[in-house]
């Protein structure tokens, strides 16, 4: 089932993600002096990620088999791990946003029977734990990296651990149950489609393809300038 406003918001997240990675690529590959680790561009990247995670949580309310969907998303995350390892073995992606979303969907299969308040309380608890409990030194192990306790020397291109981000996913699950009890859109009649709806309906494919396409386009553009 397609929900008009969810596709729209997911499409907005995709658009923000493309804009953020455009800035990242300009800085990292073409030495354009743009700071994406602070300020406005940093906020664009985090807003995109937050929208993706929260909307993924909402969408579990409409999913018949979130476990199977989670395996599918996680398999793409592991594919990105392999690809980025050969690209940059020192900073390859070990637990990025696709790993988080895939794992969260797997866990969601066992938490769907929780009511809105239970999901919300657990979500807030995980958010607080992940943000305010740094953990002891003995927790800083490679095998605990998915939980949010990487080694001190850890560096990566993308990192979204379960603590605290699974908390935001759970709040999305609660939001789906609260706002969509009848599994219907807020709109009696769906407004006309927009490009953002197209992006939202094909978010995973665009996520996987947009970076190579951006790099090809930017390489061509900078080559023409020389």
C-alpha atoms as an extended CHARMM CRD file, in Angstrom:
* protein
*
       226  EXT
         1         1  UNK       CA              0.0000000000        0.0000000000        0.0000000000  PROA      1               0.0000000000
         2         2  UNK       CA              1.3150000000        3.4250000000       -0.9960000000  PROA      2               0.0000000000
         3         3  UNK       CA              0.7110000000        6.3060000000        1.3870000000  PROA      3               0.0000000000
         4         4  UNK       CA              0.9920000000        9.6410000000       -0.4450000000  PROA      4               0.0000000000
         5         5  UNK       CA              2.5350000000       11.7000000000        2.3590000000  PROA      5               0.0000000000
         6         6  UNK       CA              5.0350000000        8.9810000000        3.3330000000  PROA      6               0.0000000000
         7         7  UNK       CA              6.3110000000        8.7040000000       -0.2440000000  PROA      7               0.0000000000
         8         8  UNK       CA              6.5820000000       12.5060000000       -0.3230000000  PROA      8               0.0000000000
         9         9  UNK       CA              8.6410000000       12.6840000000        2.8950000000  PROA      9               0.0000000000
        10        10  UNK       CA             10.8400000000        9.7920000000        1.8200000000  PROA      10              0.0000000000
        11        11  UNK       CA             11.4150000000       11.5730000000       -1.4820000000  PROA      11              0.0000000000
        12        12  UNK       CA             12.4110000000       14.6990000000        0.4340000000  PROA      12              0.0000000000
        13        13  UNK       CA             14.9160000000       12.5970000000        2.3810000000  PROA      13              0.0000000000
        14        14  UNK       CA             16.3360000000       11.2800000000       -0.9060000000  PROA      14              0.0000000000
        15        15  UNK       CA             16.6650000000       14.8120000000       -2.2870000000  PROA      15              0.0000000000
        16        16  UNK       CA             18.4790000000       16.0060000000        0.8530000000  PROA      16              0.0000000000
        17        17  UNK       CA             20.7580000000       12.9550000000        0.7090000000  PROA      17              0.0000000000
        18        18  UNK       CA             21.7230000000       13.6710000000       -2.8990000000  PROA      18              0.0000000000
        19        19  UNK       CA             22.4090000000       17.3220000000       -2.0500000000  PROA      19              0.0000000000
        20        20  UNK       CA             24.5620000000       16.3340000000        0.9210000000  PROA      20              0.0000000000
        21        21  UNK       CA             26.5810000000       13.7530000000       -1.0310000000  PROA      21              0.0000000000
        22        22  UNK       CA             27.0440000000       16.2920000000       -3.8170000000  PROA      22              0.0000000000
        23        23  UNK       CA             28.7830000000       18.5580000000       -1.2890000000  PROA      23              0.0000000000
        24        24  UNK       CA             30.7740000000       15.6350000000        0.1400000000  PROA      24              0.0000000000
        25        25  UNK       CA             32.0020000000       14.6230000000       -3.3170000000  PROA      25              0.0000000000
        26        26  UNK       CA             32.9820000000       18.1910000000       -4.2060000000  PROA      26              0.0000000000
        27        27  UNK       CA             35.0770000000       18.3710000000       -1.0440000000  PROA      27              0.0000000000
        28        28  UNK       CA             36.5760000000       14.8670000000       -0.9740000000  PROA      28              0.0000000000
        29        29  UNK       CA             37.2400000000       14.2730000000       -4.6700000000  PROA      29              0.0000000000
        30        30  UNK       CA             37.5980000000       17.7350000000       -6.1910000000  PROA      30              0.0000000000
        31        31  UNK       CA             39.1130000000       19.7630000000       -3.3230000000  PROA      31              0.0000000000
        32        32  UNK       CA             36.2950000000       22.3090000000       -3.2250000000  PROA      32              0.0000000000
        33        33  UNK       CA             36.5310000000       24.0640000000        0.1760000000  PROA      33              0.0000000000
        34        34  UNK       CA             33.1090000000       23.1580000000        1.5750000000  PROA      34              0.0000000000
        35        35  UNK       CA             32.6900000000       22.0490000000        5.1920000000  PROA      35              0.0000000000
        36        36  UNK       CA             30.1430000000       19.2340000000        5.4230000000  PROA      36              0.0000000000
        37        37  UNK       CA             31.0590000000       18.1760000000        8.9630000000  PROA      37              0.0000000000
        38        38  UNK       CA             29.6400000000       21.3130000000       10.5520000000  PROA      38              0.0000000000
        39        39  UNK       CA             26.9380000000       23.8840000000        9.9980000000  PROA      39              0.0000000000
        40        40  UNK       CA             24.2720000000       23.9270000000        7.2970000000  PROA      40              0.0000000000
        41        41  UNK       CA             25.5400000000       21.0700000000        5.1230000000  PROA      41              0.0000000000
        42        42  UNK       CA             26.0140000000       18.8170000000        8.1490000000  PROA      42              0.0000000000
        43        43  UNK       CA             22.4090000000       19.5000000000        9.1860000000  PROA      43              0.0000000000
        44        44  UNK       CA             21.1680000000       18.5860000000        5.7010000000  PROA      44              0.0000000000
        45        45  UNK       CA             22.8800000000       15.2020000000        5.9560000000  PROA      45              0.0000000000
        46        46  UNK       CA             21.5330000000       14.4650000000        9.4460000000  PROA      46              0.0000000000
        47        47  UNK       CA             18.0120000000       15.6140000000        8.5560000000  PROA      47              0.0000000000
        48        48  UNK       CA             18.0390000000       13.2580000000        5.5810000000  PROA      48              0.0000000000
        49        49  UNK       CA             19.1770000000       10.3250000000        7.7480000000  PROA      49              0.0000000000
        50        50  UNK       CA             16.6210000000       11.0910000000       10.4700000000  PROA      50              0.0000000000
        51        51  UNK       CA             13.8110000000       11.2030000000        7.9220000000  PROA      51              0.0000000000
        52        52  UNK       CA             14.9060000000        7.9000000000        6.3760000000  PROA      52              0.0000000000
        53        53  UNK       CA             15.0850000000        6.1370000000        9.7470000000  PROA      53              0.0000000000
        54        54  UNK       CA             11.8360000000        7.5570000000       11.1580000000  PROA      54              0.0000000000
        55        55  UNK       CA              9.8740000000        6.8650000000        7.9500000000  PROA      55              0.0000000000
        56        56  UNK       CA             11.2860000000        3.3270000000        7.7760000000  PROA      56              0.0000000000
        57        57  UNK       CA              9.8750000000        2.8060000000       11.2630000000  PROA      57              0.0000000000
        58        58  UNK       CA              6.4670000000        4.1700000000       10.2070000000  PROA      58              0.0000000000
        59        59  UNK       CA              6.4620000000        1.9330000000        7.1350000000  PROA      59              0.0000000000
        60        60  UNK       CA              6.7330000000       -1.2570000000        9.2040000000  PROA      60              0.0000000000
        61        61  UNK       CA              3.1050000000       -0.6050000000       10.1610000000  PROA      61              0.0000000000
        62        62  UNK       CA              2.1560000000       -1.3190000000        6.5290000000  PROA      62              0.0000000000
        63        63  UNK       CA              4.6120000000       -4.1500000000        5.8820000000  PROA      63              0.0000000000
        64        64  UNK       CA              3.3970000000       -7.7260000000        5.7520000000  PROA      64              0.0000000000
        65        65  UNK       CA              6.8560000000       -9.1780000000        6.2460000000  PROA      65              0.0000000000
        66        66  UNK       CA              9.3890000000       -6.7250000000        7.7340000000  PROA      66              0.0000000000
        67        67  UNK       CA             11.7740000000       -9.6110000000        8.4640000000  PROA      67              0.0000000000
        68        68  UNK       CA             12.1160000000      -10.4760000000        4.7720000000  PROA      68              0.0000000000
        69        69  UNK       CA             12.3840000000       -6.7870000000        3.8760000000  PROA      69              0.0000000000
        70        70  UNK       CA             15.0810000000       -6.4220000000        6.5300000000  PROA      70              0.0000000000
        71        71  UNK       CA             17.1050000000       -9.2700000000        5.0370000000  PROA      71              0.0000000000
        72        72  UNK       CA             16.8540000000       -7.6190000000        1.6200000000  PROA      72              0.0000000000
        73        73  UNK       CA             18.0420000000       -4.2170000000        2.8840000000  PROA      73              0.0000000000
        74        74  UNK       CA             20.7780000000       -5.7850000000        5.0290000000  PROA      74              0.0000000000
        75        75  UNK       CA             22.0660000000       -7.7600000000        2.0360000000  PROA      75              0.0000000000
        76        76  UNK       CA             22.5520000000       -4.4740000000        0.1610000000  PROA      76              0.0000000000
        77        77  UNK       CA             24.3000000000       -3.0390000000        3.2080000000  PROA      77              0.0000000000
        78        78  UNK       CA             26.7250000000       -5.9580000000        3.2160000000  PROA      78              0.0000000000
        79        79  UNK       CA             27.2680000000       -5.4770000000       -0.5240000000  PROA      79              0.0000000000
        80        80  UNK       CA             28.2430000000       -1.8650000000        0.1570000000  PROA      80              0.0000000000
        81        81  UNK       CA             30.6290000000       -3.1270000000        2.8670000000  PROA      81              0.0000000000
        82        82  UNK       CA             32.4160000000       -5.3090000000        0.2980000000  PROA      82              0.0000000000
        83        83  UNK       CA             32.5100000000       -2.6080000000       -2.3870000000  PROA      83              0.0000000000
        84        84  UNK       CA             33.8130000000        0.1060000000       -0.0600000000  PROA      84              0.0000000000
        85        85  UNK       CA             36.3960000000       -2.2780000000        1.3940000000  PROA      85              0.0000000000
        86        86  UNK       CA             38.0130000000       -2.6360000000       -2.0210000000  PROA      86              0.0000000000
        87        87  UNK       CA             37.6450000000        1.1200000000       -2.5950000000  PROA      87              0.0000000000
        88        88  UNK       CA             39.0610000000        2.2770000000        0.7670000000  PROA      88              0.0000000000
        89        89  UNK       CA             40.0110000000       -0.5320000000        3.2030000000  PROA      89              0.0000000000
        90        90  UNK       CA             40.8870000000        1.8530000000        6.0370000000  PROA      90              0.0000000000
        91        91  UNK       CA             37.4930000000        3.5970000000        6.1700000000  PROA      91              0.0000000000
        92        92  UNK       CA             35.1150000000        1.1300000000        4.5230000000  PROA      92              0.0000000000
        93        93  UNK       CA             31.4890000000        1.0650000000        5.6780000000  PROA      93              0.0000000000
        94        94  UNK       CA             30.9760000000       -1.5830000000        8.3560000000  PROA      94              0.0000000000
        95        95  UNK       CA             27.6560000000       -0.4380000000        9.7840000000  PROA      95              0.0000000000
        96        96  UNK       CA             26.1180000000        2.3410000000        7.7300000000  PROA      96              0.0000000000
        97        97  UNK       CA             22.5290000000        3.4080000000        7.3560000000  PROA      97              0.0000000000
        98        98  UNK       CA             21.4960000000        0.3640000000        5.2790000000  PROA      98              0.0000000000
        99        99  UNK       CA             22.9350000000       -1.9670000000        7.9350000000  PROA      99              0.0000000000
       100       100  UNK       CA             20.9610000000       -0.0370000000       10.5400000000  PROA      100             0.0000000000
       101       101  UNK       CA             17.7010000000       -0.1010000000        8.5780000000  PROA      101             0.0000000000
       102       102  UNK       CA             18.0560000000       -3.7870000000        7.7210000000  PROA      102             0.0000000000
       103       103  UNK       CA             18.8140000000       -4.7500000000       11.3360000000  PROA      103             0.0000000000
       104       104  UNK       CA             16.0000000000       -2.5330000000       12.6250000000  PROA      104             0.0000000000
       105       105  UNK       CA             13.5070000000       -4.1960000000       10.2920000000  PROA      105             0.0000000000
       106       106  UNK       CA             14.6070000000       -7.6100000000       11.5590000000  PROA      106             0.0000000000
       107       107  UNK       CA             14.0820000000       -6.5260000000       15.1690000000  PROA      107             0.0000000000
       108       108  UNK       CA             10.7790000000       -4.8870000000       14.2290000000  PROA      108             0.0000000000
       109       109  UNK       CA              9.3580000000       -8.3190000000       13.4420000000  PROA      109             0.0000000000
       110       110  UNK       CA              9.5650000000       -9.1760000000       17.1350000000  PROA      110             0.0000000000
       111       111  UNK       CA              8.3770000000       -5.7950000000       18.4440000000  PROA      111             0.0000000000
       112       112  UNK       CA              5.2870000000       -5.2410000000       16.3170000000  PROA      112             0.0000000000
       113       113  UNK       CA              3.0080000000       -6.6450000000       19.0220000000  PROA      113             0.0000000000
       114       114  UNK       CA              4.1590000000       -3.9240000000       21.4480000000  PROA      114             0.0000000000
       115       115  UNK       CA              1.6640000000       -1.1140000000       21.8250000000  PROA      115             0.0000000000
       116       116  UNK       CA              2.3450000000        2.5390000000       20.9730000000  PROA      116             0.0000000000
       117       117  UNK       CA              3.4450000000        3.4550000000       24.4920000000  PROA      117             0.0000000000
       118       118  UNK       CA              5.7660000000        0.4850000000       24.8790000000  PROA      118             0.0000000000
       119       119  UNK       CA              7.4240000000        1.2270000000       21.5390000000  PROA      119             0.0000000000
       120       120  UNK       CA              7.7300000000        4.9220000000       22.4310000000  PROA      120             0.0000000000
       121       121  UNK       CA              9.2250000000        4.3000000000       25.8890000000  PROA      121             0.0000000000
       122       122  UNK       CA             11.7100000000        1.7730000000       24.5060000000  PROA      122             0.0000000000
       123       123  UNK       CA             12.5930000000        4.1530000000       21.6610000000  PROA      123             0.0000000000
       124       124  UNK       CA             13.2470000000        7.0800000000       24.0290000000  PROA      124             0.0000000000
       125       125  UNK       CA             15.2770000000        4.8220000000       26.3220000000  PROA      125             0.0000000000
       126       126  UNK       CA             17.5250000000        3.6880000000       23.4530000000  PROA      126             0.0000000000
       127       127  UNK       CA             17.9520000000        7.2900000000       22.2720000000  PROA      127             0.0000000000
       128       128  UNK       CA             18.9790000000        8.4030000000       25.7680000000  PROA      128             0.0000000000
       129       129  UNK       CA             21.2590000000        5.4100000000       26.2790000000  PROA      129             0.0000000000
       130       130  UNK       CA             23.0190000000        5.9290000000       22.9710000000  PROA      130             0.0000000000
       131       131  UNK       CA             23.4780000000        9.6730000000       23.4530000000  PROA      131             0.0000000000
       132       132  UNK       CA             24.3410000000        9.9480000000       27.1300000000  PROA      132             0.0000000000
       133       133  UNK       CA             26.0570000000        6.6910000000       28.1240000000  PROA      133             0.0000000000
       134       134  UNK       CA             29.4570000000        6.6270000000       26.4340000000  PROA      134             0.0000000000
       135       135  UNK       CA             30.3310000000        3.1730000000       27.7740000000  PROA      135             0.0000000000
       136       136  UNK       CA             33.4860000000        1.9610000000       29.4500000000  PROA      136             0.0000000000
       137       137  UNK       CA             36.7850000000        1.3370000000       27.7100000000  PROA      137             0.0000000000
       138       138  UNK       CA             36.2440000000       -2.4130000000       27.8330000000  PROA      138             0.0000000000
       139       139  UNK       CA             33.1490000000       -1.9420000000       25.6590000000  PROA      139             0.0000000000
       140       140  UNK       CA             35.1930000000       -0.3650000000       22.8760000000  PROA      140             0.0000000000
       141       141  UNK       CA             35.5680000000       -3.5540000000       20.8570000000  PROA      141             0.0000000000
       142       142  UNK       CA             35.2210000000       -4.1760000000       17.1180000000  PROA      142             0.0000000000
       143       143  UNK       CA             32.4700000000       -6.7360000000       17.6430000000  PROA      143             0.0000000000
       144       144  UNK       CA             30.3920000000       -4.1380000000       19.5420000000  PROA      144             0.0000000000
       145       145  UNK       CA             30.6630000000       -1.6480000000       16.6910000000  PROA      145             0.0000000000
       146       146  UNK       CA             27.0080000000       -2.1980000000       15.5690000000  PROA      146             0.0000000000
       147       147  UNK       CA             25.8550000000       -1.1680000000       19.0510000000  PROA      147             0.0000000000
       148       148  UNK       CA             27.7530000000        2.1230000000       18.9620000000  PROA      148             0.0000000000
       149       149  UNK       CA             30.9690000000        1.2660000000       20.8260000000  PROA      149             0.0000000000
       150       150  UNK       CA             33.7270000000        1.1170000000       18.2040000000  PROA      150             0.0000000000
       151       151  UNK       CA             37.4580000000        0.9940000000       18.9850000000  PROA      151             0.0000000000
       152       152  UNK       CA             39.1790000000        4.3270000000       19.5770000000  PROA      152             0.0000000000
       153       153  UNK       CA             40.9560000000        4.1310000000       16.2090000000  PROA      153             0.0000000000
       154       154  UNK       CA             37.7330000000        3.4630000000       14.2870000000  PROA      154             0.0000000000
       155       155  UNK       CA             37.1460000000        5.4970000000       11.1020000000  PROA      155             0.0000000000
       156       156  UNK       CA             34.5140000000        4.9700000000        8.4350000000  PROA      156             0.0000000000
       157       157  UNK       CA             32.6960000000        6.6320000000        5.5450000000  PROA      157             0.0000000000
       158       158  UNK       CA             29.2510000000        6.0740000000        7.0990000000  PROA      158             0.0000000000
       159       159  UNK       CA             28.2350000000        4.9830000000       10.5970000000  PROA      159             0.0000000000
       160       160  UNK       CA             24.7400000000        4.6530000000       12.0890000000  PROA      160             0.0000000000
       161       161  UNK       CA             24.8700000000        2.2840000000       15.0830000000  PROA      161             0.0000000000
       162       162  UNK       CA             21.8330000000        0.7840000000       16.7780000000  PROA      162             0.0000000000
       163       163  UNK       CA             22.4640000000        2.9930000000       19.8130000000  PROA      163             0.0000000000
       164       164  UNK       CA             20.9590000000        5.5640000000       19.4840000000  PROA      164             0.0000000000
       165       165  UNK       CA             19.4520000000        5.2760000000       15.9780000000  PROA      165             0.0000000000
       166       166  UNK       CA             17.2720000000        2.2310000000       16.5710000000  PROA      166             0.0000000000
       167       167  UNK       CA             15.4730000000        4.4030000000       19.1120000000  PROA      167             0.0000000000
       168       168  UNK       CA             14.3940000000        6.7770000000       16.3350000000  PROA      168             0.0000000000
       169       169  UNK       CA             13.2350000000        3.8050000000       14.2610000000  PROA      169             0.0000000000
       170       170  UNK       CA             11.1080000000        2.6030000000       17.1930000000  PROA      170             0.0000000000
       171       171  UNK       CA              9.5430000000        6.0470000000       17.5420000000  PROA      171             0.0000000000
       172       172  UNK       CA              8.6710000000        5.7740000000       13.8490000000  PROA      172             0.0000000000
       173       173  UNK       CA              7.0200000000        2.4030000000       14.5320000000  PROA      173             0.0000000000
       174       174  UNK       CA              4.9970000000        3.9940000000       17.3180000000  PROA      174             0.0000000000
       175       175  UNK       CA              4.1040000000        6.8780000000       15.0060000000  PROA      175             0.0000000000
       176       176  UNK       CA              2.8730000000        4.4510000000       12.3590000000  PROA      176             0.0000000000
       177       177  UNK       CA              0.5720000000        2.7170000000       14.8460000000  PROA      177             0.0000000000
       178       178  UNK       CA             -0.6600000000        6.0190000000       16.2970000000  PROA      178             0.0000000000
       179       179  UNK       CA             -1.2440000000        8.0080000000       13.0930000000  PROA      179             0.0000000000
       180       180  UNK       CA             -2.3020000000        5.1930000000       10.7470000000  PROA      180             0.0000000000
       181       181  UNK       CA             -4.5210000000        2.8020000000       12.7420000000  PROA      181             0.0000000000
       182       182  UNK       CA             -6.7250000000        2.2650000000        9.6780000000  PROA      182             0.0000000000
       183       183  UNK       CA             -3.7730000000        1.8610000000        7.2740000000  PROA      183             0.0000000000
       184       184  UNK       CA             -5.0300000000        4.8040000000        5.2270000000  PROA      184             0.0000000000
       185       185  UNK       CA             -3.5820000000        8.1150000000        4.1060000000  PROA      185             0.0000000000
       186       186  UNK       CA             -4.5550000000       11.3560000000        5.8060000000  PROA      186             0.0000000000
       187       187  UNK       CA             -5.8170000000       12.4810000000        2.3850000000  PROA      187             0.0000000000
       188       188  UNK       CA             -9.2670000000       11.3730000000        1.2080000000  PROA      188             0.0000000000
       189       189  UNK       CA             -8.0410000000       11.8230000000       -2.3490000000  PROA      189             0.0000000000
       190       190  UNK       CA             -4.3720000000       11.6120000000       -3.2140000000  PROA      190             0.0000000000
       191       191  UNK       CA             -2.9740000000       14.8820000000       -4.6040000000  PROA      191             0.0000000000
       192       192  UNK       CA             -1.1660000000       14.7550000000       -7.9670000000  PROA      192             0.0000000000
       193       193  UNK       CA              2.1970000000       13.0310000000       -8.0630000000  PROA      193             0.0000000000
       194       194  UNK       CA              5.3510000000       15.1090000000       -7.8470000000  PROA      194             0.0000000000
       195       195  UNK       CA              9.0080000000       14.2660000000       -8.5610000000  PROA      195             0.0000000000
       196       196  UNK       CA              9.4620000000       13.7720000000       -4.8080000000  PROA      196             0.0000000000
       197       197  UNK       CA              6.9400000000       10.9320000000       -4.8860000000  PROA      197             0.0000000000
       198       198  UNK       CA              8.9330000000        9.2340000000       -7.6240000000  PROA      198             0.0000000000
       199       199  UNK       CA             12.0970000000        9.5620000000       -5.5330000000  PROA      199             0.0000000000
       200       200  UNK       CA             10.2770000000        8.2160000000       -2.4870000000  PROA      200             0.0000000000
       201       201  UNK       CA              8.9410000000        5.1620000000       -4.3020000000  PROA      201             0.0000000000
       202       202  UNK       CA             12.4100000000        4.2440000000       -5.5950000000  PROA      202             0.0000000000
       203       203  UNK       CA             14.4990000000        5.2990000000       -2.6150000000  PROA      203             0.0000000000
       204       204  UNK       CA             16.6480000000        2.1600000000       -2.2850000000  PROA      204             0.0000000000
       205       205  UNK       CA             17.5760000000        2.0330000000       -5.9790000000  PROA      205             0.0000000000
       206       206  UNK       CA             18.4200000000        5.7440000000       -5.9690000000  PROA      206             0.0000000000
       207       207  UNK       CA             20.4750000000        5.3240000000       -2.7920000000  PROA      207             0.0000000000
       208       208  UNK       CA             22.5350000000        2.5980000000       -4.4400000000  PROA      208             0.0000000000
       209       209  UNK       CA             23.0300000000        4.3960000000       -7.7700000000  PROA      209             0.0000000000
       210       210  UNK       CA             23.2750000000        8.0820000000       -6.9700000000  PROA      210             0.0000000000
       211       211  UNK       CA             26.8940000000        8.1770000000       -5.7620000000  PROA      211             0.0000000000
       212       212  UNK       CA             28.4510000000        6.5650000000       -8.8690000000  PROA      212             0.0000000000
       213       213  UNK       CA             26.3040000000        8.8160000000      -11.0730000000  PROA      213             0.0000000000
       214       214  UNK       CA             27.2780000000       11.9300000000       -9.1160000000  PROA      214             0.0000000000
       215       215  UNK       CA             30.9700000000       11.0830000000       -9.4100000000  PROA      215             0.0000000000
       216       216  UNK       CA             30.6970000000       10.4620000000      -13.1580000000  PROA      216             0.0000000000
       217       217  UNK       CA             28.8380000000       13.7480000000      -13.7180000000  PROA      217             0.0000000000
       218       218  UNK       CA             31.2210000000       15.7540000000      -11.5400000000  PROA      218             0.0000000000
       219       219  UNK       CA             34.2620000000       14.1790000000      -13.2010000000  PROA      219             0.0000000000
       220       220  UNK       CA             32.8910000000       15.1210000000      -16.6320000000  PROA      220             0.0000000000
       221       221  UNK       CA             32.0800000000       18.6560000000      -15.4710000000  PROA      221             0.0000000000
       222       222  UNK       CA             35.5320000000       19.2640000000      -13.9980000000  PROA      222             0.0000000000
       223       223  UNK       CA             37.2160000000       17.7160000000      -17.0490000000  PROA      223             0.0000000000
       224       224  UNK       CA             35.3840000000       20.1540000000      -19.3260000000  PROA      224             0.0000000000
       225       225  UNK       CA             36.6380000000       23.0710000000      -17.2530000000  PROA      225             0.0000000000
       226       226  UNK       CA             40.2780000000       22.1610000000      -17.7910000000  PROA      226             0.0000000000
